[in-house]
């Protein structure tokens, strides 16, 4: 993997600043009460700069979804040919956990804002549906029947969502992987 250029680093820094400012404002004042201009002002960028990086207000909070989906696809596809569906999911969770761990504070704010905003709840559900379909596609590619792939992927995403919730609600210091491992253990104990 190549080292990012100075321009790419500055671009990512700007995006991160905008996301942090938006998450803070939405958490403090409510998603619907905050304007794009207020986010731009808090991030110390112009509205045009903001729109060069994001399509709309929702994108501020879901800015890294495409990166996470790519990581899931890469990790799942890179699993050994004889990997079980659970092993494929576990591999993908660990790959994405490395990406999201540094963003915990923003994600805690996003979870609070999402819980209070129906439009963002719909976006969150869509994000989970996309993740589930990525697993379905990979399992079908590996020869699993579509019905079984959908069932396994649905159960897997339910475990991921529960682990994310526990991680975001839990005490600092608990990693997302630890939360996922705990959920995975609980599910294994439920199924004899």
Short mmCIF file of C-alpha atoms in Angstrom, two decimals:
data_model
loop_
_atom_site.label_atom_id
_atom_site.label_comp_id
_atom_site.label_asym_id
_atom_site.label_seq_id
_atom_site.Cartn_x
_atom_site.Cartn_y
_atom_site.Cartn_z
CA UNK A 1 0.00 0.00 0.00
CA UNK A 2 1.42 3.37 -1.00
CA UNK A 3 1.93 6.29 1.33
CA UNK A 4 -0.77 8.96 0.91
CA UNK A 5 0.34 12.24 -0.64
CA UNK A 6 0.32 15.46 1.38
CA UNK A 7 -2.77 16.53 -0.58
CA UNK A 8 -4.60 13.29 0.35
CA UNK A 9 -3.62 13.72 4.01
CA UNK A 10 -4.93 17.30 4.04
CA UNK A 11 -8.13 16.23 2.29
CA UNK A 12 -8.72 13.49 4.88
CA UNK A 13 -7.94 15.88 7.72
CA UNK A 14 -10.53 18.33 6.35
CA UNK A 15 -13.12 15.56 6.03
CA UNK A 16 -12.42 14.39 9.60
CA UNK A 17 -12.75 17.96 10.91
CA UNK A 18 -16.10 18.39 9.16
CA UNK A 19 -17.38 15.03 10.44
CA UNK A 20 -16.31 15.81 14.01
CA UNK A 21 -17.92 19.27 13.91
CA UNK A 22 -21.15 17.89 12.44
CA UNK A 23 -21.38 15.05 14.96
CA UNK A 24 -20.81 17.47 17.85
CA UNK A 25 -23.39 19.99 16.62
CA UNK A 26 -25.99 17.34 15.79
CA UNK A 27 -25.50 15.75 19.21
CA UNK A 28 -25.74 19.05 21.06
CA UNK A 29 -28.56 20.72 19.08
CA UNK A 30 -30.33 17.95 17.17
CA UNK A 31 -29.82 16.89 13.57
CA UNK A 32 -32.73 18.86 12.12
CA UNK A 33 -31.84 22.06 14.01
CA UNK A 34 -28.31 22.32 12.57
CA UNK A 35 -27.72 23.87 9.15
CA UNK A 36 -24.98 23.03 6.70
CA UNK A 37 -23.70 26.60 7.09
CA UNK A 38 -23.35 26.05 10.85
CA UNK A 39 -21.36 22.86 10.25
CA UNK A 40 -19.10 24.70 7.80
CA UNK A 41 -18.55 27.50 10.31
CA UNK A 42 -17.78 25.06 13.16
CA UNK A 43 -15.34 23.17 10.91
CA UNK A 44 -13.79 26.46 9.79
CA UNK A 45 -14.36 25.72 6.11
CA UNK A 46 -16.51 27.35 3.48
CA UNK A 47 -19.78 25.77 2.36
CA UNK A 48 -18.26 25.04 -1.07
CA UNK A 49 -15.42 23.10 0.57
CA UNK A 50 -17.96 21.18 2.58
CA UNK A 51 -19.92 20.23 -0.55
CA UNK A 52 -16.72 19.15 -2.32
CA UNK A 53 -16.39 16.46 0.35
CA UNK A 54 -20.01 15.54 1.10
CA UNK A 55 -23.27 15.31 -0.83
CA UNK A 56 -25.60 16.18 2.06
CA UNK A 57 -25.99 16.37 5.84
CA UNK A 58 -26.41 12.61 6.25
CA UNK A 59 -23.06 12.05 4.60
CA UNK A 60 -21.35 13.87 7.46
CA UNK A 61 -22.25 11.00 9.77
CA UNK A 62 -21.93 8.14 7.29
CA UNK A 63 -18.82 9.37 5.52
CA UNK A 64 -16.79 6.20 5.88
CA UNK A 65 -19.45 3.65 4.91
CA UNK A 66 -17.94 2.98 1.49
CA UNK A 67 -14.52 2.44 3.06
CA UNK A 68 -16.01 0.01 5.59
CA UNK A 69 -17.94 -1.85 2.88
CA UNK A 70 -14.77 -2.20 0.83
CA UNK A 71 -12.93 -3.57 3.87
CA UNK A 72 -15.71 -6.10 4.50
CA UNK A 73 -15.62 -7.24 0.87
CA UNK A 74 -11.81 -7.49 0.88
CA UNK A 75 -11.68 -9.41 4.17
CA UNK A 76 -14.48 -11.81 3.24
CA UNK A 77 -13.02 -12.53 -0.19
CA UNK A 78 -9.58 -13.06 1.36
CA UNK A 79 -10.77 -15.73 3.79
CA UNK A 80 -9.48 -19.25 3.10
CA UNK A 81 -11.59 -21.31 0.68
CA UNK A 82 -12.60 -23.73 3.44
CA UNK A 83 -13.53 -20.99 5.95
CA UNK A 84 -16.88 -21.35 7.67
CA UNK A 85 -19.42 -18.54 7.35
CA UNK A 86 -18.72 -17.60 10.97
CA UNK A 87 -14.98 -17.42 10.28
CA UNK A 88 -15.57 -15.20 7.24
CA UNK A 89 -17.75 -12.85 9.30
CA UNK A 90 -15.24 -12.80 12.15
CA UNK A 91 -12.42 -11.95 9.75
CA UNK A 92 -14.43 -9.07 8.28
CA UNK A 93 -15.37 -7.72 11.71
CA UNK A 94 -11.75 -7.65 12.75
CA UNK A 95 -10.76 -5.82 9.55
CA UNK A 96 -13.45 -3.15 10.00
CA UNK A 97 -12.79 -2.86 13.75
CA UNK A 98 -9.29 -1.62 12.97
CA UNK A 99 -10.85 1.16 10.88
CA UNK A 100 -13.58 2.23 13.32
CA UNK A 101 -11.78 2.00 16.67
CA UNK A 102 -10.15 5.45 16.27
CA UNK A 103 -13.57 6.98 15.52
CA UNK A 104 -15.29 5.78 18.70
CA UNK A 105 -16.09 9.25 20.09
CA UNK A 106 -17.69 10.36 16.82
CA UNK A 107 -19.57 7.05 16.56
CA UNK A 108 -20.95 7.44 20.09
CA UNK A 109 -22.28 10.85 19.09
CA UNK A 110 -23.64 9.43 15.83
CA UNK A 111 -25.46 6.67 17.72
CA UNK A 112 -27.12 9.23 19.99
CA UNK A 113 -28.11 11.44 17.05
CA UNK A 114 -29.37 8.46 15.04
CA UNK A 115 -31.51 7.25 17.95
CA UNK A 116 -33.32 10.62 17.88
CA UNK A 117 -33.62 11.03 14.09
CA UNK A 118 -35.86 8.77 11.97
CA UNK A 119 -34.14 9.69 8.68
CA UNK A 120 -30.79 8.63 10.12
CA UNK A 121 -32.31 5.42 11.48
CA UNK A 122 -33.35 4.59 7.92
CA UNK A 123 -29.80 5.33 6.69
CA UNK A 124 -28.36 3.12 9.44
CA UNK A 125 -30.72 0.28 8.50
CA UNK A 126 -29.73 0.67 4.86
CA UNK A 127 -26.05 0.48 5.86
CA UNK A 128 -26.69 -2.78 7.70
CA UNK A 129 -28.65 -4.17 4.75
CA UNK A 130 -25.72 -3.41 2.45
CA UNK A 131 -23.31 -5.14 4.83
CA UNK A 132 -25.61 -8.16 5.00
CA UNK A 133 -25.81 -8.34 1.20
CA UNK A 134 -22.01 -8.24 0.96
CA UNK A 135 -21.87 -11.37 3.13
CA UNK A 136 -24.69 -13.03 1.19
CA UNK A 137 -22.86 -12.40 -2.07
CA UNK A 138 -19.61 -13.83 -0.71
CA UNK A 139 -21.31 -16.93 0.73
CA UNK A 140 -23.19 -17.59 -2.52
CA UNK A 141 -19.93 -17.11 -4.44
CA UNK A 142 -18.47 -19.83 -2.23
CA UNK A 143 -21.29 -22.23 -3.10
CA UNK A 144 -23.74 -21.78 -0.22
CA UNK A 145 -27.41 -21.87 -1.23
CA UNK A 146 -28.92 -18.36 -1.32
CA UNK A 147 -31.49 -19.09 1.42
CA UNK A 148 -28.80 -20.35 3.80
CA UNK A 149 -26.52 -17.45 2.88
CA UNK A 150 -29.28 -14.93 3.70
CA UNK A 151 -30.01 -16.64 7.03
CA UNK A 152 -26.36 -16.85 8.07
CA UNK A 153 -25.63 -13.28 6.93
CA UNK A 154 -28.71 -11.97 8.76
CA UNK A 155 -27.66 -13.67 11.98
CA UNK A 156 -24.12 -12.42 11.52
CA UNK A 157 -25.18 -8.81 11.00
CA UNK A 158 -27.44 -9.05 14.07
CA UNK A 159 -24.36 -10.08 16.06
CA UNK A 160 -22.32 -7.23 14.56
CA UNK A 161 -25.03 -4.68 15.41
CA UNK A 162 -25.24 -5.97 18.98
CA UNK A 163 -21.45 -5.85 19.34
CA UNK A 164 -21.36 -2.29 17.97
CA UNK A 165 -24.10 -1.24 20.39
CA UNK A 166 -22.29 -2.77 23.35
CA UNK A 167 -19.00 -1.21 22.29
CA UNK A 168 -20.52 2.25 21.89
CA UNK A 169 -22.50 2.03 25.14
CA UNK A 170 -19.80 0.27 27.11
CA UNK A 171 -16.92 1.58 29.12
CA UNK A 172 -13.86 3.03 27.44
CA UNK A 173 -11.12 0.48 26.99
CA UNK A 174 -13.33 -2.33 25.67
CA UNK A 175 -12.53 -2.87 22.02
CA UNK A 176 -15.03 -3.63 19.30
CA UNK A 177 -13.38 -7.00 18.74
CA UNK A 178 -13.81 -7.83 22.44
CA UNK A 179 -17.48 -6.86 22.25
CA UNK A 180 -17.92 -9.02 19.14
CA UNK A 181 -16.14 -11.96 20.78
CA UNK A 182 -18.50 -11.70 23.77
CA UNK A 183 -21.58 -11.66 21.51
CA UNK A 184 -20.19 -14.56 19.47
CA UNK A 185 -19.67 -16.57 22.68
CA UNK A 186 -23.20 -15.83 23.88
CA UNK A 187 -24.69 -16.92 20.56
CA UNK A 188 -22.62 -20.12 20.58
CA UNK A 189 -23.95 -20.90 24.07
CA UNK A 190 -27.54 -20.40 22.89
CA UNK A 191 -27.22 -22.92 20.06
CA UNK A 192 -26.46 -26.41 21.37
#
